[in-house]
PDB file of C-alpha atoms in Angstrom:
ATOM      1  CA  UNK A   1      11.352  -4.287  26.419  1.00 70.00           C
ATOM      2  CA  UNK A   2      15.195  -4.421  25.299  1.00 86.00           C
ATOM      3  CA  UNK A   3      17.510  -4.498  27.754  1.00 96.00           C
ATOM      4  CA  UNK A   4      19.145  -1.426  28.820  1.00 98.00           C
ATOM      5  CA  UNK A   5      23.196  -1.600  29.064  1.00 98.00           C
ATOM      6  CA  UNK A   6      25.364   1.675  29.952  1.00 98.00           C
ATOM      7  CA  UNK A   7      28.651   0.887  27.710  1.00 98.00           C
ATOM      8  CA  UNK A   8      29.039   4.673  27.286  1.00 98.00           C
ATOM      9  CA  UNK A   9      27.551   7.865  28.234  1.00 98.00           C
ATOM     10  CA  UNK A  10      25.912   7.829  24.394  1.00 98.00           C
ATOM     11  CA  UNK A  11      23.905   4.413  25.748  1.00 98.00           C
ATOM     12  CA  UNK A  12      21.712   7.261  27.111  1.00 98.00           C
ATOM     13  CA  UNK A  13      19.651  10.112  26.148  1.00 98.00           C
ATOM     14  CA  UNK A  14      20.731  13.973  26.876  1.00 98.00           C
ATOM     15  CA  UNK A  15      17.473  14.082  28.886  1.00 98.00           C
ATOM     16  CA  UNK A  16      18.031  10.486  30.849  1.00 98.00           C
ATOM     17  CA  UNK A  17      21.449  11.803  31.927  1.00 98.00           C
ATOM     18  CA  UNK A  18      20.229  14.949  33.022  1.00 98.00           C
ATOM     19  CA  UNK A  19      17.149  12.798  34.885  1.00 98.00           C
ATOM     20  CA  UNK A  20      20.330  10.778  36.579  1.00 98.00           C
ATOM     21  CA  UNK A  21      21.979  13.401  37.326  1.00 98.00           C
ATOM     22  CA  UNK A  22      18.789  15.124  39.383  1.00 98.00           C
ATOM     23  CA  UNK A  23      18.225  11.623  40.516  1.00 98.00           C
ATOM     24  CA  UNK A  24      21.643  10.763  42.164  1.00 98.00           C
ATOM     25  CA  UNK A  25      21.293  14.140  43.978  1.00 98.00           C
ATOM     26  CA  UNK A  26      17.996  13.830  45.266  1.00 98.00           C
ATOM     27  CA  UNK A  27      19.177   9.564  46.607  1.00 98.00           C
ATOM     28  CA  UNK A  28      22.088  11.637  48.045  1.00 98.00           C
ATOM     29  CA  UNK A  29      19.929  13.706  49.837  1.00 97.00           C
ATOM     30  CA  UNK A  30      17.794  11.106  51.235  1.00 96.00           C
ATOM     31  CA  UNK A  31      20.425   8.899  52.713  1.00 97.00           C
ATOM     32  CA  UNK A  32      21.815  12.029  54.193  1.00 95.00           C
ATOM     33  CA  UNK A  33      18.397  12.892  55.768  1.00 96.00           C
ATOM     34  CA  UNK A  34      16.950   8.754  56.602  1.00 95.00           C
ATOM     35  CA  UNK A  35      19.736   6.774  56.644  1.00 95.00           C
ATOM     36  CA  UNK A  36      20.091   3.637  54.079  1.00 95.00           C
ATOM     37  CA  UNK A  37      16.315   3.102  54.836  1.00 96.00           C
ATOM     38  CA  UNK A  38      15.607   3.337  50.503  1.00 96.00           C
ATOM     39  CA  UNK A  39      15.673  -0.478  50.089  1.00 97.00           C
ATOM     40  CA  UNK A  40      13.921  -1.045  46.297  1.00 97.00           C
ATOM     41  CA  UNK A  41      16.653  -4.340  45.707  1.00 98.00           C
ATOM     42  CA  UNK A  42      15.592  -6.762  48.411  1.00 97.00           C
ATOM     43  CA  UNK A  43      16.840 -10.284  46.849  1.00 96.00           C
ATOM     44  CA  UNK A  44      18.439  -8.287  44.173  1.00 98.00           C
ATOM     45  CA  UNK A  45      22.328  -9.525  43.203  1.00 98.00           C
ATOM     46  CA  UNK A  46      25.294  -7.189  41.016  1.00 98.00           C
ATOM     47  CA  UNK A  47      27.755  -9.307  39.592  1.00 98.00           C
ATOM     48  CA  UNK A  48      31.007  -7.465  39.601  1.00 97.00           C
ATOM     49  CA  UNK A  49      33.796  -8.621  37.004  1.00 95.00           C
ATOM     50  CA  UNK A  50      37.289  -7.128  37.431  1.00 95.00           C
ATOM     51  CA  UNK A  51      40.146  -7.659  35.353  1.00 93.00           C
ATOM     52  CA  UNK A  52      41.674  -4.033  36.599  1.00 91.00           C
ATOM     53  CA  UNK A  53      42.080  -3.412  40.263  1.00 88.00           C
ATOM     54  CA  UNK A  54      40.050  -0.651  42.003  1.00 92.00           C
ATOM     55  CA  UNK A  55      39.357   1.075  45.177  1.00 94.00           C
ATOM     56  CA  UNK A  56      36.524   3.238  44.108  1.00 96.00           C
ATOM     57  CA  UNK A  57      35.251   1.276  41.923  1.00 97.00           C
ATOM     58  CA  UNK A  58      34.754  -1.814  44.304  1.00 97.00           C
ATOM     59  CA  UNK A  59      33.847  -0.224  47.238  1.00 98.00           C
ATOM     60  CA  UNK A  60      30.649   2.173  45.884  1.00 98.00           C
ATOM     61  CA  UNK A  61      29.128  -0.595  43.615  1.00 98.00           C
ATOM     62  CA  UNK A  62      29.196  -3.129  46.862  1.00 98.00           C
ATOM     63  CA  UNK A  63      27.832  -0.310  49.260  1.00 98.00           C
ATOM     64  CA  UNK A  64      25.483   0.634  46.612  1.00 98.00           C
ATOM     65  CA  UNK A  65      24.240  -2.852  46.334  1.00 98.00           C
ATOM     66  CA  UNK A  66      24.259  -3.110  50.325  1.00 98.00           C
ATOM     67  CA  UNK A  67      22.753   0.015  51.431  1.00 98.00           C
ATOM     68  CA  UNK A  68      19.612  -0.875  48.669  1.00 98.00           C
ATOM     69  CA  UNK A  69      19.072  -3.497  49.988  1.00 98.00           C
ATOM     70  CA  UNK A  70      20.891  -5.943  47.644  1.00 98.00           C
ATOM     71  CA  UNK A  71      24.021  -7.724  47.292  1.00 98.00           C
ATOM     72  CA  UNK A  72      27.018  -7.725  45.090  1.00 98.00           C
ATOM     73  CA  UNK A  73      28.960 -10.670  44.014  1.00 97.00           C
ATOM     74  CA  UNK A  74      33.033  -9.916  43.491  1.00 96.00           C
ATOM     75  CA  UNK A  75      34.149 -12.239  40.628  1.00 94.00           C
ATOM     76  CA  UNK A  76      38.311 -11.425  39.101  1.00 88.00           C
ATOM     77  CA  UNK A  77      39.518 -13.966  36.747  1.00 80.00           C
ATOM     78  CA  UNK A  78      40.789 -16.011  39.124  1.00 80.00           C
ATOM     79  CA  UNK A  79      37.879 -17.029  40.230  1.00 76.00           C
ATOM     80  CA  UNK A  80      35.587 -17.594  36.902  1.00 76.00           C
ATOM     81  CA  UNK A  81      35.926 -19.824  34.061  1.00 70.00           C
ATOM     82  CA  UNK A  82      36.828 -16.255  32.165  1.00 71.00           C
ATOM     83  CA  UNK A  83      40.498 -16.838  33.295  1.00 66.00           C
ATOM     84  CA  UNK A  84      40.312 -20.705  31.768  1.00 69.00           C
ATOM     85  CA  UNK A  85      38.848 -19.191  28.384  1.00 74.00           C
ATOM     86  CA  UNK A  86      35.442 -19.412  28.574  1.00 83.00           C
ATOM     87  CA  UNK A  87      34.076 -17.446  25.617  1.00 89.00           C
ATOM     88  CA  UNK A  88      32.736 -14.375  26.850  1.00 89.00           C
ATOM     89  CA  UNK A  89      29.506 -15.115  25.051  1.00 92.00           C
ATOM     90  CA  UNK A  90      28.744 -18.464  27.550  1.00 94.00           C
ATOM     91  CA  UNK A  91      29.808 -16.044  30.844  1.00 93.00           C
ATOM     92  CA  UNK A  92      27.285 -13.326  30.085  1.00 95.00           C
ATOM     93  CA  UNK A  93      24.683 -15.769  29.554  1.00 96.00           C
ATOM     94  CA  UNK A  94      25.581 -17.885  32.353  1.00 96.00           C
ATOM     95  CA  UNK A  95      25.437 -15.189  34.577  1.00 96.00           C
ATOM     96  CA  UNK A  96      22.280 -13.901  33.350  1.00 98.00           C
ATOM     97  CA  UNK A  97      20.236 -16.918  34.372  1.00 98.00           C
ATOM     98  CA  UNK A  98      21.436 -15.587  38.013  1.00 98.00           C
ATOM     99  CA  UNK A  99      21.916 -11.969  38.591  1.00 98.00           C
ATOM    100  CA  UNK A 100      19.501  -9.239  37.397  1.00 98.00           C
ATOM    101  CA  UNK A 101      22.652  -7.073  36.489  1.00 98.00           C
ATOM    102  CA  UNK A 102      26.213  -6.775  35.940  1.00 98.00           C
ATOM    103  CA  UNK A 103      29.421  -4.127  36.148  1.00 98.00           C
ATOM    104  CA  UNK A 104      32.710  -4.489  34.314  1.00 97.00           C
ATOM    105  CA  UNK A 105      35.822  -3.439  35.043  1.00 96.00           C
ATOM    106  CA  UNK A 106      38.170  -4.899  31.794  1.00 94.00           C
ATOM    107  CA  UNK A 107      40.519  -3.563  29.152  1.00 94.00           C
ATOM    108  CA  UNK A 108      38.834  -4.114  26.136  1.00 96.00           C
ATOM    109  CA  UNK A 109      35.805  -1.778  25.305  1.00 98.00           C
ATOM    110  CA  UNK A 110      35.850  -4.453  22.615  1.00 97.00           C
ATOM    111  CA  UNK A 111      35.274  -7.613  24.537  1.00 96.00           C
ATOM    112  CA  UNK A 112      32.482  -5.564  26.875  1.00 97.00           C
ATOM    113  CA  UNK A 113      30.277  -4.718  23.836  1.00 98.00           C
ATOM    114  CA  UNK A 114      30.711  -8.337  22.880  1.00 97.00           C
ATOM    115  CA  UNK A 115      29.575  -9.281  26.787  1.00 96.00           C
ATOM    116  CA  UNK A 116      26.516  -7.041  26.280  1.00 98.00           C
ATOM    117  CA  UNK A 117      25.523  -7.982  22.980  1.00 97.00           C
ATOM    118  CA  UNK A 118      24.709 -11.756  24.567  1.00 97.00           C
ATOM    119  CA  UNK A 119      23.272 -10.574  28.080  1.00 98.00           C
ATOM    120  CA  UNK A 120      19.732 -10.429  29.088  1.00 98.00           C
ATOM    121  CA  UNK A 121      20.424  -8.413  32.015  1.00 98.00           C
ATOM    122  CA  UNK A 122      22.177  -4.698  32.165  1.00 98.00           C
ATOM    123  CA  UNK A 123      25.543  -4.414  31.945  1.00 98.00           C
ATOM    124  CA  UNK A 124      26.943  -1.172  33.205  1.00 98.00           C
ATOM    125  CA  UNK A 125      30.829  -0.755  32.349  1.00 98.00           C
ATOM    126  CA  UNK A 126      32.908   0.266  34.803  1.00 98.00           C
ATOM    127  CA  UNK A 127      36.160   1.244  32.788  1.00 98.00           C
ATOM    128  CA  UNK A 128      37.760  -0.221  29.999  1.00 97.00           C
ATOM    129  CA  UNK A 129      40.722   1.326  27.618  1.00 96.00           C
ATOM    130  CA  UNK A 130      38.699   3.208  25.930  1.00 97.00           C
ATOM    131  CA  UNK A 131      36.015   4.765  28.580  1.00 98.00           C
ATOM    132  CA  UNK A 132      35.329   5.325  32.522  1.00 98.00           C
ATOM    133  CA  UNK A 133      31.474   6.782  32.002  1.00 98.00           C
ATOM    134  CA  UNK A 134      30.613   5.606  35.666  1.00 98.00           C
ATOM    135  CA  UNK A 135      33.223   8.700  36.450  1.00 98.00           C
ATOM    136  CA  UNK A 136      31.871  10.858  34.412  1.00 98.00           C
ATOM    137  CA  UNK A 137      28.567  10.542  36.174  1.00 98.00           C
ATOM    138  CA  UNK A 138      30.112  11.329  39.489  1.00 98.00           C
ATOM    139  CA  UNK A 139      32.218  14.087  37.783  1.00 99.00           C
ATOM    140  CA  UNK A 140      28.591  16.113  36.079  1.00 99.00           C
ATOM    141  CA  UNK A 141      27.079  15.442  39.322  1.00 99.00           C
ATOM    142  CA  UNK A 142      29.609  16.945  41.408  1.00 99.00           C
ATOM    143  CA  UNK A 143      30.250  19.531  39.132  1.00 98.00           C
ATOM    144  CA  UNK A 144      26.069  19.990  39.067  1.00 98.00           C
ATOM    145  CA  UNK A 145      25.804  20.496  42.799  1.00 98.00           C
ATOM    146  CA  UNK A 146      28.218  22.703  43.363  1.00 98.00           C
ATOM    147  CA  UNK A 147      27.863  25.168  40.265  1.00 98.00           C
ATOM    148  CA  UNK A 148      24.213  24.661  38.698  1.00 98.00           C
ATOM    149  CA  UNK A 149      23.270  23.743  35.345  1.00 98.00           C
ATOM    150  CA  UNK A 150      26.478  22.974  33.484  1.00 98.00           C
ATOM    151  CA  UNK A 151      25.010  23.534  29.815  1.00 98.00           C
ATOM    152  CA  UNK A 152      26.917  26.458  28.395  1.00 98.00           C
ATOM    153  CA  UNK A 153      29.766  26.218  31.267  1.00 98.00           C
ATOM    154  CA  UNK A 154      33.618  25.573  29.694  1.00 98.00           C
ATOM    155  CA  UNK A 155      35.572  22.943  30.930  1.00 99.00           C
ATOM    156  CA  UNK A 156      39.376  22.026  30.338  1.00 99.00           C
ATOM    157  CA  UNK A 157      41.014  18.275  30.480  1.00 98.00           C
ATOM    158  CA  UNK A 158      44.541  18.840  30.732  1.00 98.00           C
ATOM    159  CA  UNK A 159      46.339  15.042  29.805  1.00 97.00           C
ATOM    160  CA  UNK A 160      46.529  12.196  28.087  1.00 96.00           C
ATOM    161  CA  UNK A 161      42.954  11.958  25.280  1.00 97.00           C
ATOM    162  CA  UNK A 162      42.782   8.378  27.407  1.00 97.00           C
ATOM    163  CA  UNK A 163      39.471   6.701  28.702  1.00 97.00           C
ATOM    164  CA  UNK A 164      38.417   9.477  30.472  1.00 98.00           C
ATOM    165  CA  UNK A 165      39.006  12.640  27.825  1.00 98.00           C
ATOM    166  CA  UNK A 166      37.055  10.247  26.096  1.00 98.00           C
ATOM    167  CA  UNK A 167      33.886  10.121  27.995  1.00 98.00           C
ATOM    168  CA  UNK A 168      34.441  14.077  29.054  1.00 99.00           C
ATOM    169  CA  UNK A 169      33.901  14.594  25.619  1.00 98.00           C
ATOM    170  CA  UNK A 170      31.046  12.201  24.887  1.00 98.00           C
ATOM    171  CA  UNK A 171      29.702  14.906  28.516  1.00 98.00           C
ATOM    172  CA  UNK A 172      30.255  17.457  26.519  1.00 98.00           C
ATOM    173  CA  UNK A 173      27.648  16.415  24.231  1.00 98.00           C
ATOM    174  CA  UNK A 174      25.140  14.620  26.512  1.00 98.00           C
ATOM    175  CA  UNK A 175      25.417  17.784  28.849  1.00 98.00           C
ATOM    176  CA  UNK A 176      25.925  20.415  26.446  1.00 98.00           C
ATOM    177  CA  UNK A 177      28.835  22.235  27.670  1.00 98.00           C
ATOM    178  CA  UNK A 178      32.522  23.221  25.657  1.00 98.00           C
ATOM    179  CA  UNK A 179      35.344  21.163  26.371  1.00 98.00           C
ATOM    180  CA  UNK A 180      38.648  22.487  25.642  1.00 99.00           C
ATOM    181  CA  UNK A 181      41.314  18.920  25.630  1.00 98.00           C
ATOM    182  CA  UNK A 182      44.960  20.458  26.275  1.00 98.00           C
ATOM    183  CA  UNK A 183      47.202  17.561  25.665  1.00 98.00           C
ATOM    184  CA  UNK A 184      50.936  17.343  24.116  1.00 97.00           C
ATOM    185  CA  UNK A 185      51.366  16.438  20.267  1.00 96.00           C
ATOM    186  CA  UNK A 186      50.320  12.692  20.003  1.00 96.00           C
ATOM    187  CA  UNK A 187      48.414  12.481  22.517  1.00 96.00           C
ATOM    188  CA  UNK A 188      45.278  13.241  21.338  1.00 98.00           C
ATOM    189  CA  UNK A 189      41.654  11.918  22.059  1.00 98.00           C
ATOM    190  CA  UNK A 190      40.288   9.135  19.155  1.00 98.00           C
ATOM    191  CA  UNK A 191      39.524  11.326  16.167  1.00 98.00           C
ATOM    192  CA  UNK A 192      35.819   9.497  15.747  1.00 98.00           C
ATOM    193  CA  UNK A 193      35.481  10.021  19.121  1.00 98.00           C
ATOM    194  CA  UNK A 194      36.497  14.186  18.697  1.00 98.00           C
ATOM    195  CA  UNK A 195      34.646  14.454  15.022  1.00 98.00           C
ATOM    196  CA  UNK A 196      31.412  13.190  16.906  1.00 98.00           C
ATOM    197  CA  UNK A 197      31.422  15.955  19.141  1.00 98.00           C
ATOM    198  CA  UNK A 198      31.322  18.780  16.684  1.00 97.00           C
ATOM    199  CA  UNK A 199      32.195  22.813  17.533  1.00 97.00           C
ATOM    200  CA  UNK A 200      31.400  21.708  21.433  1.00 98.00           C
ATOM    201  CA  UNK A 201      35.440  20.051  21.484  1.00 98.00           C
ATOM    202  CA  UNK A 202      38.559  22.067  20.807  1.00 98.00           C
ATOM    203  CA  UNK A 203      42.689  21.004  21.482  1.00 98.00           C
ATOM    204  CA  UNK A 204      45.112  23.055  22.415  1.00 98.00           C
ATOM    205  CA  UNK A 205      48.646  22.456  23.400  1.00 98.00           C
ATOM    206  CA  UNK A 206      49.181  25.266  25.865  1.00 98.00           C
ATOM    207  CA  UNK A 207      48.005  24.691  29.101  1.00 98.00           C
ATOM    208  CA  UNK A 208      47.725  28.599  30.178  1.00 98.00           C
ATOM    209  CA  UNK A 209      45.791  29.410  27.231  1.00 98.00           C
ATOM    210  CA  UNK A 210      43.287  26.463  27.470  1.00 98.00           C
ATOM    211  CA  UNK A 211      42.301  27.222  31.349  1.00 98.00           C
ATOM    212  CA  UNK A 212      42.003  31.438  31.000  1.00 98.00           C
ATOM    213  CA  UNK A 213      38.756  32.069  32.082  1.00 98.00           C
ATOM    214  CA  UNK A 214      37.361  28.152  32.334  1.00 98.00           C
ATOM    215  CA  UNK A 215      34.972  26.525  34.962  1.00 98.00           C
ATOM    216  CA  UNK A 216      36.179  23.428  35.688  1.00 98.00           C
ATOM    217  CA  UNK A 217      40.011  22.256  35.402  1.00 98.00           C
ATOM    218  CA  UNK A 218      40.235  18.495  34.992  1.00 98.00           C
ATOM    219  CA  UNK A 219      42.835  16.119  34.830  1.00 98.00           C
ATOM    220  CA  UNK A 220      44.337  12.303  35.396  1.00 97.00           C
ATOM    221  CA  UNK A 221      47.266  10.357  35.923  1.00 95.00           C
ATOM    222  CA  UNK A 222      49.917  10.530  32.803  1.00 91.00           C
ATOM    223  CA  UNK A 223      50.312   7.201  32.681  1.00 80.00           C
ATOM    224  CA  UNK A 224      47.256   4.582  33.377  1.00 73.00           C
ATOM    225  CA  UNK A 225      47.221   1.175  33.960  1.00 64.00           C
ATOM    226  CA  UNK A 226      48.622  -0.905  30.993  1.00 65.00           C
ATOM    227  CA  UNK A 227      51.360   1.935  30.455  1.00 66.00           C
ATOM    228  CA  UNK A 228      53.510   1.526  33.346  1.00 70.00           C
ATOM    229  CA  UNK A 229      56.955   0.807  30.522  1.00 73.00           C
ATOM    230  CA  UNK A 230      55.896   3.938  29.159  1.00 80.00           C
ATOM    231  CA  UNK A 231      56.696   6.329  32.220  1.00 83.00           C
ATOM    232  CA  UNK A 232      59.380   8.106  31.552  1.00 86.00           C
ATOM    233  CA  UNK A 233      58.501   9.080  28.306  1.00 91.00           C
ATOM    234  CA  UNK A 234      55.192  10.464  29.645  1.00 92.00           C
ATOM    235  CA  UNK A 235      57.264  12.217  32.263  1.00 92.00           C
ATOM    236  CA  UNK A 236      58.653  13.924  29.880  1.00 93.00           C
ATOM    237  CA  UNK A 237      55.993  14.402  26.915  1.00 95.00           C
ATOM    238  CA  UNK A 238      54.124  16.194  29.639  1.00 96.00           C
ATOM    239  CA  UNK A 239      56.613  18.301  31.112  1.00 94.00           C
ATOM    240  CA  UNK A 240      55.141  21.608  31.205  1.00 96.00           C
ATOM    241  CA  UNK A 241      51.430  20.017  31.329  1.00 98.00           C
ATOM    242  CA  UNK A 242      51.366  19.708  35.441  1.00 98.00           C
ATOM    243  CA  UNK A 243      48.309  21.596  37.387  1.00 98.00           C
ATOM    244  CA  UNK A 244      48.931  24.188  39.931  1.00 98.00           C
ATOM    245  CA  UNK A 245      47.563  26.310  42.321  1.00 98.00           C
ATOM    246  CA  UNK A 246      48.913  28.837  40.168  1.00 98.00           C
ATOM    247  CA  UNK A 247      47.384  27.544  36.735  1.00 98.00           C
ATOM    248  CA  UNK A 248      44.058  27.296  38.483  1.00 98.00           C
ATOM    249  CA  UNK A 249      44.732  30.606  39.138  1.00 98.00           C
ATOM    250  CA  UNK A 250      43.954  31.575  35.714  1.00 98.00           C
ATOM    251  CA  UNK A 251      40.471  30.555  35.247  1.00 98.00           C
ATOM    252  CA  UNK A 252      37.816  31.629  35.933  1.00 98.00           C
ATOM    253  CA  UNK A 253      37.335  33.105  39.954  1.00 97.00           C
ATOM    254  CA  UNK A 254      34.997  30.218  40.778  1.00 98.00           C
ATOM    255  CA  UNK A 255      36.678  27.282  39.239  1.00 98.00           C
ATOM    256  CA  UNK A 256      36.358  24.215  40.070  1.00 99.00           C
ATOM    257  CA  UNK A 257      39.109  21.541  40.431  1.00 99.00           C
ATOM    258  CA  UNK A 258      38.134  17.812  39.993  1.00 99.00           C
ATOM    259  CA  UNK A 259      40.497  14.462  39.120  1.00 98.00           C
ATOM    260  CA  UNK A 260      38.813  10.759  39.065  1.00 97.00           C
ATOM    261  CA  UNK A 261      41.625   9.515  41.608  1.00 97.00           C
ATOM    262  CA  UNK A 262      44.749   7.961  42.289  1.00 95.00           C
ATOM    263  CA  UNK A 263      46.411  10.682  41.722  1.00 96.00           C
ATOM    264  CA  UNK A 264      50.363  11.183  41.592  1.00 95.00           C
ATOM    265  CA  UNK A 265      50.865  14.240  43.670  1.00 97.00           C
ATOM    266  CA  UNK A 266      53.865  15.765  41.645  1.00 96.00           C
ATOM    267  CA  UNK A 267      53.000  14.322  38.101  1.00 96.00           C
ATOM    268  CA  UNK A 268      49.778  15.499  36.537  1.00 97.00           C
ATOM    269  CA  UNK A 269      49.535  17.662  39.814  1.00 98.00           C
ATOM    270  CA  UNK A 270      51.352  20.137  42.387  1.00 98.00           C
ATOM    271  CA  UNK A 271      51.737  18.145  45.486  1.00 98.00           C
ATOM    272  CA  UNK A 272      49.574  20.177  47.522  1.00 98.00           C
ATOM    273  CA  UNK A 273      46.896  20.944  44.286  1.00 98.00           C
ATOM    274  CA  UNK A 274      44.442  18.600  46.411  1.00 98.00           C
ATOM    275  CA  UNK A 275      44.327  20.701  49.546  1.00 97.00           C
ATOM    276  CA  UNK A 276      43.739  23.786  47.383  1.00 98.00           C
ATOM    277  CA  UNK A 277      40.010  24.621  48.488  1.00 98.00           C
ATOM    278  CA  UNK A 278      38.911  24.690  44.414  1.00 98.00           C
ATOM    279  CA  UNK A 279      39.626  20.954  44.563  1.00 98.00           C
ATOM    280  CA  UNK A 280      36.830  18.586  45.016  1.00 98.00           C
ATOM    281  CA  UNK A 281      38.057  15.483  44.353  1.00 98.00           C
ATOM    282  CA  UNK A 282      36.719  14.188  47.725  1.00 98.00           C
ATOM    283  CA  UNK A 283      33.140  15.233  47.316  1.00 98.00           C
ATOM    284  CA  UNK A 284      33.779  13.787  43.378  1.00 98.00           C
ATOM    285  CA  UNK A 285      34.876  10.304  44.700  1.00 98.00           C
ATOM    286  CA  UNK A 286      31.914  10.584  47.278  1.00 98.00           C
ATOM    287  CA  UNK A 287      29.821  10.503  44.568  1.00 98.00           C
ATOM    288  CA  UNK A 288      30.316   7.635  42.354  1.00 98.00           C
ATOM    289  CA  UNK A 289      28.171   5.916  45.108  1.00 98.00           C
ATOM    290  CA  UNK A 290      25.703   7.966  44.371  1.00 98.00           C
ATOM    291  CA  UNK A 291      25.466   8.178  40.690  1.00 98.00           C
ATOM    292  CA  UNK A 292      25.692   4.505  40.281  1.00 98.00           C
ATOM    293  CA  UNK A 293      22.851   4.089  42.953  1.00 98.00           C
ATOM    294  CA  UNK A 294      20.705   6.039  39.961  1.00 98.00           C
ATOM    295  CA  UNK A 295      22.058   4.075  37.363  1.00 98.00           C
ATOM    296  CA  UNK A 296      21.255   0.985  38.633  1.00 98.00           C
ATOM    297  CA  UNK A 297      18.138   1.844  39.726  1.00 98.00           C
ATOM    298  CA  UNK A 298      17.520   3.468  36.288  1.00 98.00           C
ATOM    299  CA  UNK A 299      18.484  -0.014  34.715  1.00 98.00           C
ATOM    300  CA  UNK A 300      17.017  -2.262  36.774  1.00 98.00           C
ATOM    301  CA  UNK A 301      13.125   0.068  37.587  1.00 97.00           C
ATOM    302  CA  UNK A 302      13.191   2.723  34.836  1.00 97.00           C
ATOM    303  CA  UNK A 303      12.878   6.776  35.909  1.00 95.00           C
ATOM    304  CA  UNK A 304      11.457   6.662  39.633  1.00 93.00           C
ATOM    305  CA  UNK A 305       9.688  10.083  40.647  1.00 79.00           C
ATOM    306  CA  UNK A 306      11.092  11.508  44.201  1.00 65.00           C
TER     307      UNK A 306
END
């Protein structure tokens, strides 16, 4: 059986994606009811390669493996031969002889693909410059928990056409909802990713119009990791694209607000937005743990019946 990797949401079928969301909810409910008694990964190990810093990613993956009875290894470029120039494929082959799965948080998506091509154990994309699929599993899980099926609903992305935006586009394909992308001109997502989504996705440049009657609003920082030198320019270009309570008032009455965090209060969001009851970012952040548990379980064990 071929090794399954999770480099983008499109590595799953739409049906598998829906299964993962429901499985994550089931795992979360079981943890609340019984505690961490479900331990299918005794003596299993996850290698975690970090080239970008992290809070939610590291804590959620380490906790997931600990609660599942396994172990996670934190590896930075300073800790490995990757930092001294060992070819990516060589590292992949070595680790595949020692661990059960590998999670990578890095810059180059092409480098991640190169690693996965050489790996005999599952590889999980924990963020690249092009995609952040693990975050979308938690986002769709949160939306589903609070509002039921997302099929046919309308989500709005306000901000840069970045890795999060690309993953929201793929989510619209996988979960069959409409996505409005609202960005300043010149900050649109990659054209090939956009075109592949067809009529599920539209581009707008007016936040007021974009959020009208929408079911969910989401955003991200204006300057991602590696773009710090562009901060001043981006602040000027994104003026008028801040998500505020008043902007959410134009959405549907039961609309939710998501943010992958960390948030820059006073920039992409108002100072007080995260205190608004429509903002469910803490539940969203916590769901990284449960969604990733379901993902690791699926990659290593396949489907598990409740």
